[in-house]
mmCIF file of C-alpha atoms and ligand atoms in Angstrom:
data_model
loop_
_atom_site.group_PDB
_atom_site.id
_atom_site.type_symbol
_atom_site.label_atom_id
_atom_site.label_comp_id
_atom_site.label_asym_id
_atom_site.label_seq_id
_atom_site.Cartn_x
_atom_site.Cartn_y
_atom_site.Cartn_z
ATOM 1 C CA UNK A 15 -18.661 -27.266 10.630
ATOM 2 C CA UNK A 16 -15.051 -26.372 11.444
ATOM 3 C CA UNK A 17 -14.526 -22.647 11.894
ATOM 4 C CA UNK A 18 -11.548 -21.391 9.905
ATOM 5 C CA UNK A 19 -9.504 -18.847 11.853
ATOM 6 C CA UNK A 20 -7.883 -16.292 9.601
ATOM 7 C CA UNK A 21 -5.291 -13.647 10.463
ATOM 8 C CA UNK A 22 -5.208 -11.030 7.724
ATOM 9 C CA UNK A 23 -2.365 -8.515 7.564
ATOM 10 C CA UNK A 24 -3.975 -5.395 6.158
ATOM 11 C CA UNK A 25 -3.606 -1.679 5.682
ATOM 12 C CA UNK A 26 -4.914 -1.765 2.103
ATOM 13 C CA UNK A 27 -8.268 -1.377 0.391
ATOM 14 C CA UNK A 28 -7.981 -5.005 -0.824
ATOM 15 C CA UNK A 29 -7.670 -6.253 2.771
ATOM 16 C CA UNK A 30 -10.810 -4.319 3.729
ATOM 17 C CA UNK A 31 -12.668 -5.628 0.670
ATOM 18 C CA UNK A 32 -11.690 -9.219 1.448
ATOM 19 C CA UNK A 33 -12.652 -8.731 5.107
ATOM 20 C CA UNK A 34 -16.036 -7.460 3.890
ATOM 21 C CA UNK A 35 -16.461 -10.541 1.708
ATOM 22 C CA UNK A 36 -15.637 -12.889 4.613
ATOM 23 C CA UNK A 37 -17.499 -11.041 7.377
ATOM 24 C CA UNK A 38 -20.830 -12.529 8.291
ATOM 25 C CA UNK A 39 -19.922 -15.960 6.900
ATOM 26 C CA UNK A 40 -20.089 -18.268 9.960
ATOM 27 C CA UNK A 41 -17.415 -20.478 8.378
ATOM 28 C CA UNK A 42 -14.775 -17.826 9.024
ATOM 29 C CA UNK A 43 -13.418 -16.103 12.105
ATOM 30 C CA UNK A 44 -11.311 -13.219 10.793
ATOM 31 C CA UNK A 45 -8.919 -10.932 12.679
ATOM 32 C CA UNK A 46 -7.532 -8.005 10.703
ATOM 33 C CA UNK A 47 -4.111 -6.707 11.717
ATOM 34 C CA UNK A 48 -3.006 -3.115 11.127
ATOM 35 C CA UNK A 49 0.438 -1.654 11.749
ATOM 36 C CA UNK A 50 -0.990 1.421 13.484
ATOM 37 C CA UNK A 51 0.499 4.001 11.100
ATOM 38 C CA UNK A 52 -2.818 5.770 10.437
ATOM 39 C CA UNK A 53 -4.198 7.804 13.338
ATOM 40 C CA UNK A 54 -7.853 7.113 12.480
ATOM 41 C CA UNK A 55 -8.037 3.896 10.444
ATOM 42 C CA UNK A 56 -11.180 3.333 8.350
ATOM 43 C CA UNK A 57 -13.966 1.334 10.005
ATOM 44 C CA UNK A 58 -13.615 -2.392 9.307
ATOM 45 C CA UNK A 59 -16.235 -5.145 9.036
ATOM 46 C CA UNK A 60 -14.237 -7.613 11.204
ATOM 47 C CA UNK A 61 -12.382 -7.356 14.535
ATOM 48 C CA UNK A 62 -9.084 -5.455 14.334
ATOM 49 C CA UNK A 63 -5.827 -5.633 16.258
ATOM 50 C CA UNK A 64 -3.217 -2.901 15.951
ATOM 51 C CA UNK A 65 0.589 -2.881 16.204
ATOM 52 C CA UNK A 66 3.632 -4.948 15.266
ATOM 53 C CA UNK A 67 4.175 -8.542 16.372
ATOM 54 C CA UNK A 68 7.883 -8.255 17.121
ATOM 55 C CA UNK A 69 9.355 -9.660 13.919
ATOM 56 C CA UNK A 70 8.856 -13.014 12.204
ATOM 57 C CA UNK A 71 9.225 -14.957 15.450
ATOM 58 C CA UNK A 72 6.630 -12.777 17.178
ATOM 59 C CA UNK A 73 4.223 -13.318 14.302
ATOM 60 C CA UNK A 74 4.845 -17.082 14.355
ATOM 61 C CA UNK A 75 4.055 -17.135 18.091
ATOM 62 C CA UNK A 76 0.918 -15.031 17.548
ATOM 63 C CA UNK A 77 -0.292 -17.473 14.879
ATOM 64 C CA UNK A 78 0.402 -20.465 17.071
ATOM 65 C CA UNK A 79 -1.099 -19.021 20.267
ATOM 66 C CA UNK A 80 -4.212 -17.884 18.389
ATOM 67 C CA UNK A 81 -4.621 -21.269 16.640
ATOM 68 C CA UNK A 82 -4.919 -19.579 13.244
ATOM 69 C CA UNK A 83 -5.525 -21.847 10.256
ATOM 70 C CA UNK A 84 -4.667 -19.278 7.612
ATOM 71 C CA UNK A 85 -2.502 -16.172 7.262
ATOM 72 C CA UNK A 86 -3.324 -13.773 4.443
ATOM 73 C CA UNK A 87 -0.707 -11.140 3.703
ATOM 74 C CA UNK A 88 -2.818 -8.367 2.195
ATOM 75 C CA UNK A 89 -0.353 -5.592 3.004
ATOM 76 C CA UNK A 90 0.750 -2.918 0.538
ATOM 77 C CA UNK A 91 3.201 -4.037 -2.176
ATOM 78 C CA UNK A 92 5.815 -1.662 -0.683
ATOM 79 C CA UNK A 93 5.475 -3.009 2.870
ATOM 80 C CA UNK A 94 8.383 -5.406 2.346
ATOM 81 C CA UNK A 95 9.362 -6.080 5.961
ATOM 82 C CA UNK A 96 6.017 -7.420 7.131
ATOM 83 C CA UNK A 97 5.682 -9.542 3.967
ATOM 84 C CA UNK A 98 9.083 -11.085 4.525
ATOM 85 C CA UNK A 99 8.169 -11.707 8.186
ATOM 86 C CA UNK A 100 4.911 -13.358 7.084
ATOM 87 C CA UNK A 101 6.722 -15.741 4.732
ATOM 88 C CA UNK A 102 9.258 -16.616 7.420
ATOM 89 C CA UNK A 103 6.659 -17.034 10.174
ATOM 90 C CA UNK A 104 4.708 -19.716 8.303
ATOM 91 C CA UNK A 105 7.784 -21.554 7.046
ATOM 92 C CA UNK A 106 7.906 -24.012 9.928
ATOM 93 C CA UNK A 107 4.309 -23.809 11.102
ATOM 94 C CA UNK A 108 1.123 -25.569 10.125
ATOM 95 C CA UNK A 109 -0.566 -22.272 9.274
ATOM 96 C CA UNK A 110 -1.375 -22.043 5.585
ATOM 97 C CA UNK A 111 -0.701 -18.757 3.905
ATOM 98 C CA UNK A 112 -0.996 -16.726 0.746
ATOM 99 C CA UNK A 113 -0.516 -13.146 -0.311
ATOM 100 C CA UNK A 114 -3.085 -10.796 -1.799
ATOM 101 C CA UNK A 115 -1.166 -8.262 -3.853
ATOM 102 C CA UNK A 116 -2.487 -5.972 -6.569
ATOM 103 C CA UNK A 117 -0.874 -6.284 -9.953
ATOM 104 C CA UNK A 118 1.478 -3.444 -10.806
ATOM 105 C CA UNK A 119 0.330 -0.770 -13.273
ATOM 106 C CA UNK A 120 1.841 -1.011 -16.720
ATOM 107 C CA UNK A 121 2.718 2.050 -18.774
ATOM 108 C CA UNK A 122 0.294 2.832 -21.602
ATOM 109 C CA UNK A 123 0.715 4.859 -24.777
ATOM 110 C CA UNK A 124 1.244 8.472 -23.751
ATOM 111 C CA UNK A 125 2.794 7.623 -20.371
ATOM 112 C CA UNK A 126 6.216 9.074 -19.645
ATOM 113 C CA UNK A 127 7.623 7.062 -16.759
ATOM 114 C CA UNK A 128 11.145 6.964 -15.428
ATOM 115 C CA UNK A 129 11.747 3.858 -13.292
ATOM 116 C CA UNK A 130 13.848 4.257 -10.129
ATOM 117 C CA UNK A 131 14.586 1.728 -7.358
ATOM 118 C CA UNK A 132 13.652 3.811 -4.303
ATOM 119 C CA UNK A 133 12.624 7.218 -2.957
ATOM 120 C CA UNK A 134 16.175 8.720 -2.654
ATOM 121 C CA UNK A 135 16.786 7.859 -6.342
ATOM 122 C CA UNK A 136 13.416 9.413 -7.233
ATOM 123 C CA UNK A 137 14.374 12.696 -5.551
ATOM 124 C CA UNK A 138 17.803 12.652 -7.253
ATOM 125 C CA UNK A 139 16.124 12.003 -10.634
ATOM 126 C CA UNK A 140 14.447 15.434 -10.444
ATOM 127 C CA UNK A 141 17.827 16.994 -11.278
ATOM 128 C CA UNK A 142 19.474 20.192 -10.040
ATOM 129 C CA UNK A 143 17.070 22.755 -11.561
ATOM 130 C CA UNK A 144 14.035 23.744 -9.521
ATOM 131 C CA UNK A 145 10.888 21.698 -10.335
ATOM 132 C CA UNK A 146 7.290 21.678 -9.111
ATOM 133 C CA UNK A 147 6.738 18.152 -7.840
ATOM 134 C CA UNK A 148 3.704 16.179 -6.690
ATOM 135 C CA UNK A 149 5.160 13.809 -4.070
ATOM 136 C CA UNK A 150 2.512 11.094 -3.880
ATOM 137 C CA UNK A 151 4.266 8.398 -1.851
ATOM 138 C CA UNK A 152 2.627 8.713 1.575
ATOM 139 C CA UNK A 153 4.210 10.337 4.575
ATOM 140 C CA UNK A 154 6.683 7.731 5.833
ATOM 141 C CA UNK A 155 9.394 8.433 3.276
ATOM 142 C CA UNK A 156 8.537 12.047 2.409
ATOM 143 C CA UNK A 157 11.495 13.370 4.434
ATOM 144 C CA UNK A 158 13.795 12.161 1.616
ATOM 145 C CA UNK A 159 12.731 15.331 -0.256
ATOM 146 C CA UNK A 160 14.855 17.362 2.167
ATOM 147 C CA UNK A 161 17.906 16.209 0.159
ATOM 148 C CA UNK A 162 16.745 18.474 -2.716
ATOM 149 C CA UNK A 163 15.234 21.631 -1.181
ATOM 150 C CA UNK A 164 15.409 23.601 -4.454
ATOM 151 C CA UNK A 165 12.108 22.047 -5.623
ATOM 152 C CA UNK A 166 8.533 22.900 -4.683
ATOM 153 C CA UNK A 167 6.778 19.819 -3.268
ATOM 154 C CA UNK A 168 3.060 19.168 -3.087
ATOM 155 C CA UNK A 169 2.828 16.389 -0.484
ATOM 156 C CA UNK A 170 -0.365 14.413 0.005
ATOM 157 C CA UNK A 171 -0.849 11.963 2.879
ATOM 158 C CA UNK A 172 -3.596 10.589 5.128
ATOM 159 C CA UNK A 173 -1.964 11.947 8.299
ATOM 160 C CA UNK A 174 0.446 14.893 8.652
ATOM 161 C CA UNK A 175 4.129 14.291 7.955
ATOM 162 C CA UNK A 176 5.748 14.222 11.376
ATOM 163 C CA UNK A 177 8.063 15.990 12.037
ATOM 164 C CA UNK A 178 6.978 18.560 9.424
ATOM 165 C CA UNK A 179 9.209 18.725 6.359
ATOM 166 C CA UNK A 180 12.140 21.118 6.700
ATOM 167 C CA UNK A 181 11.699 22.524 3.194
ATOM 168 C CA UNK A 182 11.340 26.119 1.961
ATOM 169 C CA UNK A 183 8.761 25.365 -0.743
ATOM 170 C CA UNK A 184 6.174 22.846 0.341
ATOM 171 C CA UNK A 185 2.396 22.467 0.445
ATOM 172 C CA UNK A 186 0.821 19.579 2.332
ATOM 173 C CA UNK A 187 -2.610 18.146 1.680
ATOM 174 C CA UNK A 188 -4.333 15.649 3.951
ATOM 175 C CA UNK A 189 -6.558 13.318 1.964
ATOM 176 C CA UNK A 190 -7.415 9.653 1.649
ATOM 177 C CA UNK A 191 -8.189 7.790 -1.600
ATOM 178 C CA UNK A 192 -9.911 6.781 -3.746
ATOM 179 C CA UNK A 193 -9.104 9.784 -5.933
ATOM 180 C CA UNK A 194 -10.863 10.916 -9.119
ATOM 181 C CA UNK A 195 -9.174 11.952 -12.344
ATOM 182 C CA UNK A 196 -10.955 15.318 -12.619
ATOM 183 C CA UNK A 197 -9.808 16.328 -9.141
ATOM 184 C CA UNK A 198 -6.268 15.158 -9.827
ATOM 185 C CA UNK A 199 -6.211 17.198 -13.057
ATOM 186 C CA UNK A 200 -7.316 20.261 -11.115
ATOM 187 C CA UNK A 201 -4.706 19.671 -8.421
ATOM 188 C CA UNK A 202 -1.887 19.247 -10.926
ATOM 189 C CA UNK A 203 -2.832 22.279 -13.019
ATOM 190 C CA UNK A 204 -3.580 24.728 -10.197
ATOM 191 C CA UNK A 205 -0.214 23.883 -8.541
ATOM 192 C CA UNK A 206 1.590 24.011 -11.932
ATOM 193 C CA UNK A 207 3.114 20.590 -11.225
ATOM 194 C CA UNK A 208 5.762 19.503 -13.741
ATOM 195 C CA UNK A 209 6.751 16.099 -12.289
ATOM 196 C CA UNK A 210 5.095 13.393 -10.190
ATOM 197 C CA UNK A 211 6.842 10.940 -7.891
ATOM 198 C CA UNK A 212 4.739 7.815 -7.332
ATOM 199 C CA UNK A 213 4.909 4.222 -6.165
ATOM 200 C CA UNK A 214 3.580 1.537 -8.499
ATOM 201 C CA UNK A 215 0.833 0.629 -6.039
ATOM 202 C CA UNK A 216 -1.513 -0.980 -8.563
ATOM 203 C CA UNK A 217 -5.293 -1.019 -8.102
ATOM 204 C CA UNK A 218 -7.750 1.728 -8.881
ATOM 205 C CA UNK A 219 -7.810 3.868 -5.713
ATOM 206 C CA UNK A 220 -4.684 5.891 -6.549
ATOM 207 C CA UNK A 221 -4.490 5.410 -10.320
ATOM 208 C CA UNK A 222 -6.194 8.737 -11.124
ATOM 209 C CA UNK A 223 -2.944 10.689 -10.769
ATOM 210 C CA UNK A 224 -1.286 8.422 -13.346
ATOM 211 C CA UNK A 225 -4.143 8.973 -15.788
ATOM 212 C CA UNK A 226 -4.063 12.717 -15.100
ATOM 213 C CA UNK A 227 -0.300 12.773 -15.742
ATOM 214 C CA UNK A 228 -0.873 11.044 -19.093
ATOM 215 C CA UNK A 229 -3.514 13.573 -20.092
ATOM 216 C CA UNK A 230 -1.252 16.484 -19.151
ATOM 217 C CA UNK A 231 1.868 14.833 -20.661
ATOM 218 C CA UNK A 232 3.654 15.076 -17.308
ATOM 219 C CA UNK A 233 6.634 12.860 -16.450
ATOM 220 C CA UNK A 234 6.188 10.325 -13.639
ATOM 221 C CA UNK A 235 9.194 9.165 -11.640
ATOM 222 C CA UNK A 236 7.974 5.674 -10.769
ATOM 223 C CA UNK A 237 9.480 3.909 -7.765
ATOM 224 C CA UNK A 238 9.635 0.246 -8.662
ATOM 225 C CA UNK A 239 8.469 -2.577 -6.444
ATOM 226 C CA UNK A 240 11.267 -4.374 -4.618
ATOM 227 C CA UNK A 241 10.637 -8.077 -4.983
ATOM 228 C CA UNK A 242 7.737 -10.442 -5.441
ATOM 229 C CA UNK A 243 6.222 -11.892 -2.266
ATOM 230 C CA UNK A 244 7.778 -15.156 -1.120
ATOM 231 C CA UNK A 245 4.258 -16.537 -0.545
ATOM 232 C CA UNK A 246 1.994 -17.854 -3.300
ATOM 233 C CA UNK A 247 0.030 -14.800 -4.330
ATOM 234 C CA UNK A 248 -3.357 -13.878 -5.755
ATOM 235 C CA UNK A 249 -4.154 -10.450 -7.112
ATOM 236 C CA UNK A 250 -7.774 -9.733 -6.271
ATOM 237 C CA UNK A 251 -10.573 -10.534 -3.837
ATOM 238 C CA UNK A 252 -12.331 -13.151 -5.985
ATOM 239 C CA UNK A 253 -9.069 -15.041 -6.477
ATOM 240 C CA UNK A 254 -8.498 -14.844 -2.704
ATOM 241 C CA UNK A 255 -11.944 -16.335 -2.004
ATOM 242 C CA UNK A 256 -11.251 -19.116 -4.519
ATOM 243 C CA UNK A 257 -7.869 -19.790 -2.860
ATOM 244 C CA UNK A 258 -9.514 -20.083 0.570
ATOM 245 C CA UNK A 259 -12.112 -22.490 -0.826
ATOM 246 C CA UNK A 260 -9.409 -24.540 -2.483
ATOM 247 C CA UNK A 261 -7.271 -24.707 0.675
ATOM 248 C CA UNK A 262 -10.092 -25.758 2.967
ATOM 249 C CA UNK A 263 -12.407 -27.921 0.826
ATOM 250 C CA UNK A 264 -10.938 -31.175 2.078
ATOM 251 C CA UNK A 265 -11.194 -30.414 5.796
HETATM 252 P P1 NAP B 330 6.860 -2.591 6.732
HETATM 253 O O1 NAP B 330 8.029 -1.685 6.604
HETATM 254 O O2 NAP B 330 6.816 -3.788 5.865
HETATM 255 O O3 NAP B 330 6.684 -3.076 8.226
HETATM 256 C C1 NAP B 330 7.423 -2.548 9.315
HETATM 257 C C2 NAP B 330 6.909 -3.200 10.583
HETATM 258 O O4 NAP B 330 5.590 -2.730 10.866
HETATM 259 C C3 NAP B 330 6.769 -4.695 10.472
HETATM 260 O O5 NAP B 330 7.989 -5.353 10.676
HETATM 261 C C4 NAP B 330 5.736 -4.980 11.542
HETATM 262 O O6 NAP B 330 6.312 -4.886 12.834
HETATM 263 C C5 NAP B 330 4.805 -3.796 11.404
HETATM 264 N N1 NAP B 330 3.674 -4.039 10.493
HETATM 265 C C6 NAP B 330 3.553 -3.694 9.185
HETATM 266 N N2 NAP B 330 2.355 -4.026 8.706
HETATM 267 C C7 NAP B 330 1.683 -4.584 9.733
HETATM 268 C C8 NAP B 330 0.375 -5.110 9.877
HETATM 269 N N3 NAP B 330 -0.507 -5.117 8.846
HETATM 270 N N4 NAP B 330 0.012 -5.598 11.084
HETATM 271 C C9 NAP B 330 0.893 -5.580 12.132
HETATM 272 N N5 NAP B 330 2.138 -5.088 12.058
HETATM 273 C C10 NAP B 330 2.527 -4.597 10.882
HETATM 274 O O7 NAP B 330 5.491 -1.799 6.512
HETATM 275 P P2 NAP B 330 5.219 -0.277 6.120
HETATM 276 O O8 NAP B 330 5.699 -0.047 4.731
HETATM 277 O O9 NAP B 330 5.693 0.563 7.249
HETATM 278 O O10 NAP B 330 3.625 -0.312 6.083
HETATM 279 C C11 NAP B 330 2.895 -0.337 7.287
HETATM 280 C C12 NAP B 330 1.427 -0.584 6.965
HETATM 281 O O11 NAP B 330 0.947 0.417 6.087
HETATM 282 C C13 NAP B 330 1.164 -1.942 6.311
HETATM 283 O O12 NAP B 330 0.064 -2.509 6.955
HETATM 284 C C14 NAP B 330 0.866 -1.600 4.861
HETATM 285 O O13 NAP B 330 -0.091 -2.467 4.291
HETATM 286 C C15 NAP B 330 0.335 -0.156 4.953
HETATM 287 N N6 NAP B 330 0.670 0.669 3.786
HETATM 288 C C16 NAP B 330 1.978 0.814 3.405
HETATM 289 C C17 NAP B 330 2.281 1.597 2.302
HETATM 290 C C18 NAP B 330 3.702 1.762 1.820
HETATM 291 O O14 NAP B 330 3.896 2.472 0.810
HETATM 292 N N7 NAP B 330 4.691 1.139 2.448
HETATM 293 C C19 NAP B 330 1.246 2.223 1.588
HETATM 294 C C20 NAP B 330 -0.084 2.055 2.006
HETATM 295 C C21 NAP B 330 -0.347 1.269 3.119
HETATM 296 P P3 NAP B 330 6.823 -6.181 13.620
HETATM 297 O O15 NAP B 330 8.072 -6.619 12.943
HETATM 298 O O16 NAP B 330 7.004 -5.678 15.014
HETATM 299 O O17 NAP B 330 5.741 -7.214 13.513
#
């Protein structure tokens, strides 16, 4: 039996779930790659490496040197640089590749979403009058809020925003999903939030705030996804397992 060596670019719950599904199967030798943004990453069922590769060329060299048969880009839909590097790295190599990317959420009856292209536009969309905002976009781009210091911001992230936000009205919460609707409702009502800024991450782990916003009739400023992945893409773990089977049945 040929062992299939897989490099999986992760940092998402889908990557961990796929790693779990592949771990323990002697057919696969999986290495999960994390960027190193989270101080204490969750425990993983497969070996992990941490840190960038040095661009598309660095990733191509890593794939070649490690004799990987398959690259799976299971990074977050908003991690556009690594996804573009992944597509470029496999362009001229023999490594097969696909993306695992959650489908975007779609607005439902009762949702009040305003679509914006990026975080600076989301902050500008709050307008000049003071608002009470739940900034639920992670810590990396939270500093954009400093452009509009008249608002109160409730900022939730896995690790502290560093350097701390230079804002007069801010509360930070350290927490990691999955989140539940009841707790999100409590958070939004106790902080008297009147607007939410979110990324259209898809999946269930962070959807509770969207459902809570609907129930409370709160507006959501929704940062749109940039572009589709350049790799062929599946949207869940069972499709990923089927894609692996399909790619390697004839070996
Ligand atoms: P990014 O802007 O697309 O990537 C920036 C650089 O970080 C890449 O060029 C690469 O460095 C390195 N990198 C990113 N993901 C990597 C991985 N899985 N393994 C090794 N190196 C990686 O990414 P980002 O938006 O900063 O996201 C970083 C990580 O956090 C990703 O793994 C992503 O899945 C996760 N995440 C992101 C978000 C978000 O909203 N952006 C949300 C949740 C989780 P080199 O060029 O040196 O290789």
